[in-house]
Tab-separated table of C-alpha atoms in Angstrom:
chain	number	residue	atom	x	y	z
A	1	MET	CA	-59.640	-6.601	-12.986
A	2	ALA	CA	-56.969	-7.225	-15.764
A	3	ALA	CA	-56.647	-10.674	-17.072
A	4	LEU	CA	-53.742	-12.495	-15.708
A	5	PRO	CA	-51.219	-13.445	-18.100
A	6	TYR	CA	-50.171	-17.001	-18.441
A	7	VAL	CA	-48.570	-19.604	-20.943
A	8	HIS	CA	-49.454	-23.381	-21.198
A	9	ASP	CA	-45.832	-24.533	-21.111
A	10	VAL	CA	-43.739	-22.726	-18.433
A	11	LYS	CA	-40.961	-23.814	-20.870
A	12	ASP	CA	-41.959	-21.063	-23.213
A	13	MET	CA	-42.090	-18.533	-20.825
A	14	SER	CA	-38.210	-19.247	-20.240
A	15	ARG	CA	-37.478	-19.198	-24.131
A	16	LEU	CA	-39.471	-15.711	-24.142
A	17	LEU	CA	-37.638	-13.893	-21.535
A	18	GLY	CA	-34.041	-15.525	-22.983
A	19	LEU	CA	-35.244	-14.108	-26.391
A	20	VAL	CA	-35.977	-10.778	-24.654
A	21	LEU	CA	-32.534	-10.367	-22.785
A	22	LYS	CA	-30.233	-12.161	-25.853
A	23	SER	CA	-31.974	-11.017	-28.983
A	24	THR	CA	-32.201	-7.849	-30.950
A	25	THR	CA	-35.244	-6.035	-30.114
A	26	PRO	CA	-37.719	-5.739	-32.890
A	27	GLY	CA	-39.305	-2.586	-33.886
A	28	THR	CA	-42.794	-4.792	-33.578
A	29	LEU	CA	-43.073	-8.314	-32.440
A	30	VAL	CA	-45.608	-10.650	-34.072
A	31	ALA	CA	-46.256	-14.027	-33.994
A	32	THR	CA	-44.048	-14.943	-37.092
A	33	HIS	CA	-40.871	-13.570	-35.165
A	34	LEU	CA	-41.155	-16.504	-32.495
A	35	VAL	CA	-41.825	-19.079	-35.184
A	36	ALA	CA	-39.058	-18.006	-36.805
A	37	ASN	CA	-37.156	-18.876	-33.344
A	38	GLY	CA	-38.909	-22.220	-32.786
A	39	PHE	CA	-42.294	-21.477	-31.488
A	40	THR	CA	-45.149	-23.701	-32.786
A	41	PRO	CA	-47.976	-21.316	-34.358
A	42	SER	CA	-50.435	-21.788	-31.397
A	43	ALA	CA	-47.617	-21.237	-28.690
A	44	ALA	CA	-46.513	-18.186	-30.935
A	45	ASP	CA	-49.680	-16.511	-30.621
A	46	GLU	CA	-50.221	-17.173	-27.084
A	47	ALA	CA	-46.503	-16.250	-26.260
A	48	VAL	CA	-47.860	-12.737	-27.976
A	49	VAL	CA	-50.799	-12.113	-25.897
A	50	PHE	CA	-48.555	-13.181	-22.604
A	51	LEU	CA	-45.901	-10.527	-23.488
A	52	GLU	CA	-48.408	-8.040	-23.851
A	53	GLY	CA	-49.831	-9.199	-20.467
A	54	LEU	CA	-46.798	-8.837	-19.034
A	55	GLY	CA	-46.323	-5.188	-20.247
A	56	LEU	CA	-43.079	-5.918	-22.317
A	57	ILE	CA	-44.979	-5.258	-25.902
A	58	ASP	CA	-48.143	-2.437	-26.404
A	59	ALA	CA	-51.373	-3.673	-27.991
A	60	GLU	CA	-49.429	-3.023	-31.422
A	61	GLY	CA	-46.775	-5.314	-30.540
A	62	ARG	CA	-43.997	-2.435	-30.058
A	63	PRO	CA	-41.767	-3.288	-27.014
A	64	THR	CA	-42.169	-1.127	-24.340
A	65	ASP	CA	-39.992	0.810	-21.628
A	66	ALA	CA	-40.506	-2.478	-19.276
A	67	TRP	CA	-38.623	-4.593	-22.119
A	68	ILE	CA	-36.056	-2.028	-22.507
A	69	ALA	CA	-35.542	-1.801	-18.852
A	70	TYR	CA	-35.232	-5.905	-18.420
A	71	ARG	CA	-32.917	-6.326	-21.548
A	72	ASP	CA	-30.473	-3.668	-20.393
A	73	ALA	CA	-30.367	-4.462	-16.174
A	74	GLU	CA	-27.863	-5.225	-14.782
A	75	GLN	CA	-29.794	-7.506	-12.638
A	76	PRO	CA	-32.523	-8.723	-14.813
A	77	ALA	CA	-33.855	-10.496	-12.011
A	78	ASP	CA	-34.492	-7.322	-9.879
A	79	THR	CA	-36.721	-6.038	-12.811
A	80	LEU	CA	-38.321	-9.077	-13.801
A	81	GLN	CA	-39.563	-9.013	-9.861
A	82	GLN	CA	-41.186	-5.601	-10.587
A	83	ILE	CA	-43.089	-6.495	-13.754
A	84	VAL	CA	-44.259	-9.685	-11.911
A	85	ARG	CA	-45.509	-7.747	-9.170
A	86	GLU	CA	-47.502	-5.613	-11.377
A	87	ALA	CA	-49.086	-7.727	-13.548
A	88	TYR	CA	-49.837	-10.416	-10.978
A	89	ALA	CA	-50.929	-8.136	-8.601
A	90	PRO	CA	-53.815	-9.965	-7.332
A	91	LEU	CA	-51.343	-13.387	-5.815
A	92	VAL	CA	-48.719	-10.909	-5.026
A	93	GLU	CA	-51.271	-9.212	-2.486
A	94	LEU	CA	-51.735	-12.817	-1.365
A	95	THR	CA	-48.430	-14.134	-1.429
A	96	ASP	CA	-46.436	-11.085	0.261
A	97	ALA	CA	-48.563	-11.806	3.611
A	98	GLY	CA	-46.926	-15.163	3.906
A	99	PRO	CA	-46.859	-19.265	2.796
A	100	VAL	CA	-50.152	-19.056	0.869
A	101	PRO	CA	-51.634	-22.534	-0.284
A	102	GLN	CA	-51.836	-23.894	-3.879
A	103	THR	CA	-55.913	-23.711	-3.626
A	104	ASP	CA	-55.989	-20.287	-2.590
A	105	LEU	CA	-53.359	-19.243	-5.564
A	106	LEU	CA	-55.898	-20.858	-7.885
A	107	ALA	CA	-58.879	-19.467	-6.223
A	108	ARG	CA	-57.784	-15.659	-6.571
A	109	ALA	CA	-57.123	-16.186	-10.361
A	110	ASP	CA	-60.126	-17.842	-11.043
A	111	ASP	CA	-61.709	-14.886	-9.756
A	112	THR	CA	-59.591	-12.158	-11.395
A	113	ASP	CA	-60.596	-13.535	-14.501
A	114	GLY	CA	-63.026	-16.526	-14.941
A	115	GLU	CA	-62.215	-17.222	-18.707
A	116	ALA	CA	-58.374	-17.798	-17.907
A	117	ASP	CA	-56.889	-21.012	-17.096
A	118	ALA	CA	-56.235	-20.810	-13.788
A	119	THR	CA	-54.083	-23.741	-13.243
A	120	ALA	CA	-52.182	-22.425	-15.817
A	121	VAL	CA	-52.051	-18.525	-14.223
A	122	VAL	CA	-50.610	-20.297	-11.054
A	123	ALA	CA	-48.153	-22.349	-12.738
A	124	THR	CA	-46.586	-19.701	-14.819
A	125	PHE	CA	-46.987	-17.065	-11.866
A	126	THR	CA	-44.817	-19.464	-9.732
A	127	ALA	CA	-42.295	-20.454	-12.476
A	128	LEU	CA	-41.978	-16.388	-12.915
A	129	CYS	CA	-41.460	-15.954	-9.451
A	130	GLU	CA	-38.829	-18.452	-8.900
A	131	ARG	CA	-36.800	-16.908	-12.247
A	132	ALA	CA	-37.421	-13.201	-10.753
A	133	GLY	CA	-36.103	-14.281	-7.183
A	134	ILE	CA	-39.465	-14.219	-5.415
A	135	SER	CA	-40.091	-16.563	-2.626
A	136	LEU	CA	-43.510	-17.682	-1.936
A	137	THR	CA	-42.572	-19.293	1.129
A	138	ALA	CA	-40.632	-16.271	2.734
A	139	PRO	CA	-42.096	-14.346	6.006
A	140	ALA	CA	-42.847	-10.456	5.126
A	141	PRO	CA	-39.952	-8.482	5.041
A	142	ALA	CA	-38.911	-6.071	7.686
A	143	ALA	CA	-39.610	-2.595	7.200
A	144	ALA	CA	-37.012	-0.287	5.781
A	145	PRO	CA	-35.272	2.244	7.751
A	146	VAL	CA	-37.113	5.862	7.749
A	147	ARG	CA	-35.048	8.506	6.345
A	148	SER	CA	-35.028	11.742	7.979
A	149	ARG	CA	-37.064	14.624	6.679
A	150	ARG	CA	-33.858	16.672	5.912
A	151	GLU	CA	-32.672	14.136	3.335
A	152	VAL	CA	-36.281	13.775	1.929
A	153	LEU	CA	-36.258	17.239	1.418
A	154	HIS	CA	-32.972	17.676	-0.103
A	155	ASP	CA	-34.120	15.050	-2.869
A	156	VAL	CA	-37.425	16.923	-3.388
A	157	SER	CA	-34.825	20.188	-4.215
A	158	ASP	CA	-32.569	18.540	-6.293
A	159	LEU	CA	-35.432	16.692	-8.276
A	160	MET	CA	-37.082	19.744	-9.141
A	161	GLN	CA	-33.652	21.855	-10.008
A	162	ARG	CA	-33.063	18.628	-12.253
A	163	ALA	CA	-36.467	19.299	-14.045
A	164	VAL	CA	-35.728	22.554	-14.917
A	165	ASP	CA	-32.354	21.714	-16.066
A	166	GLU	CA	-33.437	18.762	-18.084
A	167	PHE	CA	-36.484	20.874	-19.736
A	168	GLU	CA	-33.859	23.772	-20.215
A	169	GLN	CA	-31.996	21.061	-22.387
A	170	ALA	CA	-34.880	20.304	-24.394
A	171	ARG	CA	-35.531	23.718	-25.494
A	172	ARG	CA	-31.576	24.015	-26.563
A	173	CYS	CA	-31.778	20.977	-28.486
A	174	LEU	CA	-35.046	22.265	-30.219
A	175	ALA	CA	-33.627	25.454	-31.000
A	176	ALA	CA	-30.519	23.306	-32.690
A	177	GLU	CA	-32.965	21.652	-34.422
A	178	LEU	CA	-32.737	18.284	-32.662
A	179	PRO	CA	-35.730	16.747	-31.900
A	180	ARG	CA	-34.718	13.417	-31.051
A	181	PRO	CA	-32.517	14.326	-27.966
A	182	ALA	CA	-35.294	17.114	-27.241
A	183	HIS	CA	-38.291	14.715	-26.645
A	184	VAL	CA	-36.048	12.550	-24.090
A	185	ALA	CA	-34.834	15.699	-22.492
A	186	ALA	CA	-38.288	16.748	-21.800
A	187	TRP	CA	-39.519	13.582	-21.119
A	188	ASN	CA	-36.748	13.154	-18.247
A	189	SER	CA	-37.750	16.633	-17.065
A	190	PHE	CA	-41.460	15.276	-16.460
A	191	VAL	CA	-40.103	12.402	-14.615
A	192	ALA	CA	-38.287	14.271	-12.299
A	193	LEU	CA	-41.028	16.437	-11.383
A	194	ALA	CA	-43.197	13.354	-10.909
A	195	PHE	CA	-40.484	11.820	-8.634
A	196	ALA	CA	-40.257	15.086	-6.558
A	197	GLN	CA	-44.368	14.885	-6.065
A	198	LEU	CA	-43.953	11.639	-5.411
A	199	ALA	CA	-41.241	12.107	-2.611
A	200	ASP	CA	-42.832	13.793	0.056
A	201	ASP	CA	-43.117	10.014	2.018
A	202	ASP	CA	-39.946	8.964	0.902
A	203	PHE	CA	-40.958	7.331	-2.403
A	204	SER	CA	-43.213	4.889	-0.411
A	205	ALA	CA	-45.692	4.621	-3.254
A	206	LEU	CA	-42.393	3.494	-5.331
A	207	ARG	CA	-40.771	1.255	-2.611
A	208	ILE	CA	-42.971	-2.061	-3.367
A	209	SER	CA	-40.166	-4.364	-2.518
A	210	PRO	CA	-37.348	-5.327	-0.350
A	211	ARG	CA	-34.576	-4.591	-3.181
A	212	ARG	CA	-36.422	-0.989	-3.417
A	213	ALA	CA	-36.471	0.006	0.387
A	214	SER	CA	-32.638	0.369	0.031
A	215	LEU	CA	-32.151	2.295	-2.938
A	216	GLY	CA	-31.232	6.149	-3.581
A	217	VAL	CA	-33.067	8.423	-6.010
A	218	ASP	CA	-31.140	7.571	-8.886
A	219	GLU	CA	-30.991	4.068	-8.614
A	220	LEU	CA	-35.062	4.339	-8.142
A	221	MET	CA	-35.232	6.413	-11.140
A	222	ARG	CA	-33.595	3.732	-13.241
A	223	LEU	CA	-35.145	0.753	-12.197
A	224	VAL	CA	-39.125	2.786	-12.297
A	225	HIS	CA	-39.599	2.093	-16.148
A	226	GLY	CA	-42.524	5.147	-17.523
A	227	SER	CA	-45.044	2.833	-17.488
A	228	GLU	CA	-44.923	1.900	-14.136
A	229	LEU	CA	-44.676	5.563	-13.158
A	230	ILE	CA	-47.689	6.472	-15.164
A	231	ARG	CA	-49.535	3.751	-13.305
A	232	ILE	CA	-48.632	5.421	-10.204
A	233	LEU	CA	-49.105	9.080	-10.745
A	234	VAL	CA	-52.762	7.829	-11.840
A	235	LYS	CA	-53.123	5.936	-8.961
A	236	HIS	CA	-52.516	8.382	-6.347
A	237	GLU	CA	-54.884	10.940	-8.269
A	238	LEU	CA	-51.882	13.064	-9.285
A	239	VAL	CA	-52.816	12.790	-13.075
A	240	PRO	CA	-56.488	12.093	-14.029
A	241	ALA	CA	-57.297	8.395	-15.189
A	242	ALA	CA	-58.345	10.007	-18.367
A	243	ASP	CA	-55.332	11.566	-19.212
A	244	LYS	CA	-53.371	8.292	-19.007
A	245	THR	CA	-53.562	7.744	-22.175
A	246	ALA	CA	-52.179	10.971	-23.379
A	247	LEU	CA	-49.277	10.150	-20.965
A	248	ASP	CA	-48.677	6.976	-22.379
A	249	ASP	CA	-48.422	8.241	-25.944
A	250	LEU	CA	-45.812	11.080	-24.720
A	251	LEU	CA	-43.989	7.877	-23.386
A	252	ARG	CA	-44.299	6.127	-26.416
A	253	GLN	CA	-42.824	8.861	-28.423
A	254	ARG	CA	-40.033	9.614	-26.010
A	255	ASN	CA	-39.342	5.809	-26.502
A	256	ASP	CA	-39.423	6.062	-30.390
A	257	CYS	CA	-36.836	9.129	-30.173
A	258	ALA	CA	-34.454	7.087	-27.602
A	259	SER	CA	-34.301	3.649	-29.513
A	260	PRO	CA	-32.747	3.001	-32.997
A	261	LEU	CA	-36.000	3.541	-34.786
A	262	PRO	CA	-35.658	5.585	-38.050
A	263	TYR	CA	-38.207	8.143	-36.443
A	264	THR	CA	-37.184	11.717	-36.800
A	265	PRO	CA	-40.014	14.389	-35.923
A	266	ASP	CA	-40.117	17.615	-37.368
A	267	ARG	CA	-39.630	20.896	-35.180
A	268	ALA	CA	-43.321	21.467	-35.088
A	269	THR	CA	-43.766	18.477	-33.836
A	270	THR	CA	-41.087	18.809	-31.002
A	271	ALA	CA	-42.353	22.089	-30.069
A	272	THR	CA	-45.587	20.343	-29.692
A	273	TYR	CA	-44.243	17.530	-27.511
A	274	LEU	CA	-42.552	20.082	-25.219
A	275	SER	CA	-45.567	22.302	-24.440
A	276	ALA	CA	-47.211	18.840	-23.636
A	277	ILE	CA	-44.734	17.809	-21.448
A	278	LEU	CA	-45.260	21.605	-19.943
A	279	GLY	CA	-48.881	20.694	-19.275
A	280	VAL	CA	-48.573	17.461	-17.391
A	281	SER	CA	-45.723	18.911	-15.313
A	282	ALA	CA	-47.772	21.879	-14.808
A	283	GLN	CA	-50.789	19.309	-13.568
A	284	ILE	CA	-48.904	17.108	-11.330
A	285	SER	CA	-47.414	19.945	-9.490
A	286	GLY	CA	-50.668	21.887	-8.946
A	287	GLY	CA	-50.757	24.028	-12.147
A	288	THR	CA	-47.584	26.129	-10.483
A	289	THR	CA	-45.593	26.752	-13.488
A	290	SER	CA	-44.479	30.089	-12.592
A	291	ASP	CA	-42.505	29.049	-9.771
A	292	ALA	CA	-38.851	29.365	-9.905
A	293	ALA	CA	-38.462	25.299	-9.964
A	294	ALA	CA	-40.914	25.048	-12.603
A	295	PRO	CA	-39.689	24.434	-16.208
A	296	SER	CA	-40.103	27.227	-18.726
A	297	THR	CA	-42.565	27.656	-21.680
A	298	PRO	CA	-40.883	26.163	-24.929
A	299	PRO	CA	-40.875	29.066	-27.544
A	300	PRO	CA	-43.725	28.443	-30.374
A	301	PRO	CA	-42.920	26.409	-33.228
A	302	THR	CA	-41.264	28.102	-36.420
A	303	THR	CA	-41.280	26.997	-40.103
A	304	PRO	CA	-38.224	24.491	-40.462
A	305	ARG	CA	-35.915	26.101	-42.658
């Protein structure tokens, strides 16, 4: 299992999340950045590892989709709740069933990663739950109302059409020499198609909390960040685990184009990106790119004028 993230001083956790919400998003977050914000060198090094464990930065220290979702959320606690549920899945599995003794949490933390400080893991987890509004003592929530099959099929139809429209927008941006919005629109097309594939049982794979149980499709799409979506697609075998790295790279390119970073891919790179999106879209939809609902093939790259 993956290591559970922690800090030895939970006050550092609160300060870190405050920085994410209030400071300018850095291109790359390194320990020296945190030292400049009042952390000791040792605490800064630990904090970088902690933020990566939460999925807020990647292995190179670049803010992830989860960072952006948390920073821009109208209700940050709701987004933090999903981050905590993913990062501490073994502990959440215990607490979702009802009140759990501290000794059980410590034992699970120790079993998950014997090299970690189990006490620090549980203390960090508990503090994060409090900040995110996750109750560790409340009984399991009641099941969400089940929507009709007709409502679900309407969502599927809408999502498939959205996938077509977004990919066509990406093609138009490519033709107009607008590579950054082309990347974003192509990724949006893939996301819509992915949601359509997950809609059959009313998005049960995405409705992992009481908060999500009552959300409509658009709200779910805003709340589920890209890295979580990729993990869900792999978990439900819509995407082979071996292809996760390639999808992560497509998401990274999308994020680079959607952020203020000085990154402008050339036309050939953008055309290649659209082709890659078309490929993974065909994969999760069973290879039916000839269907009316599938995005059309992008034009071959040409030499930029």
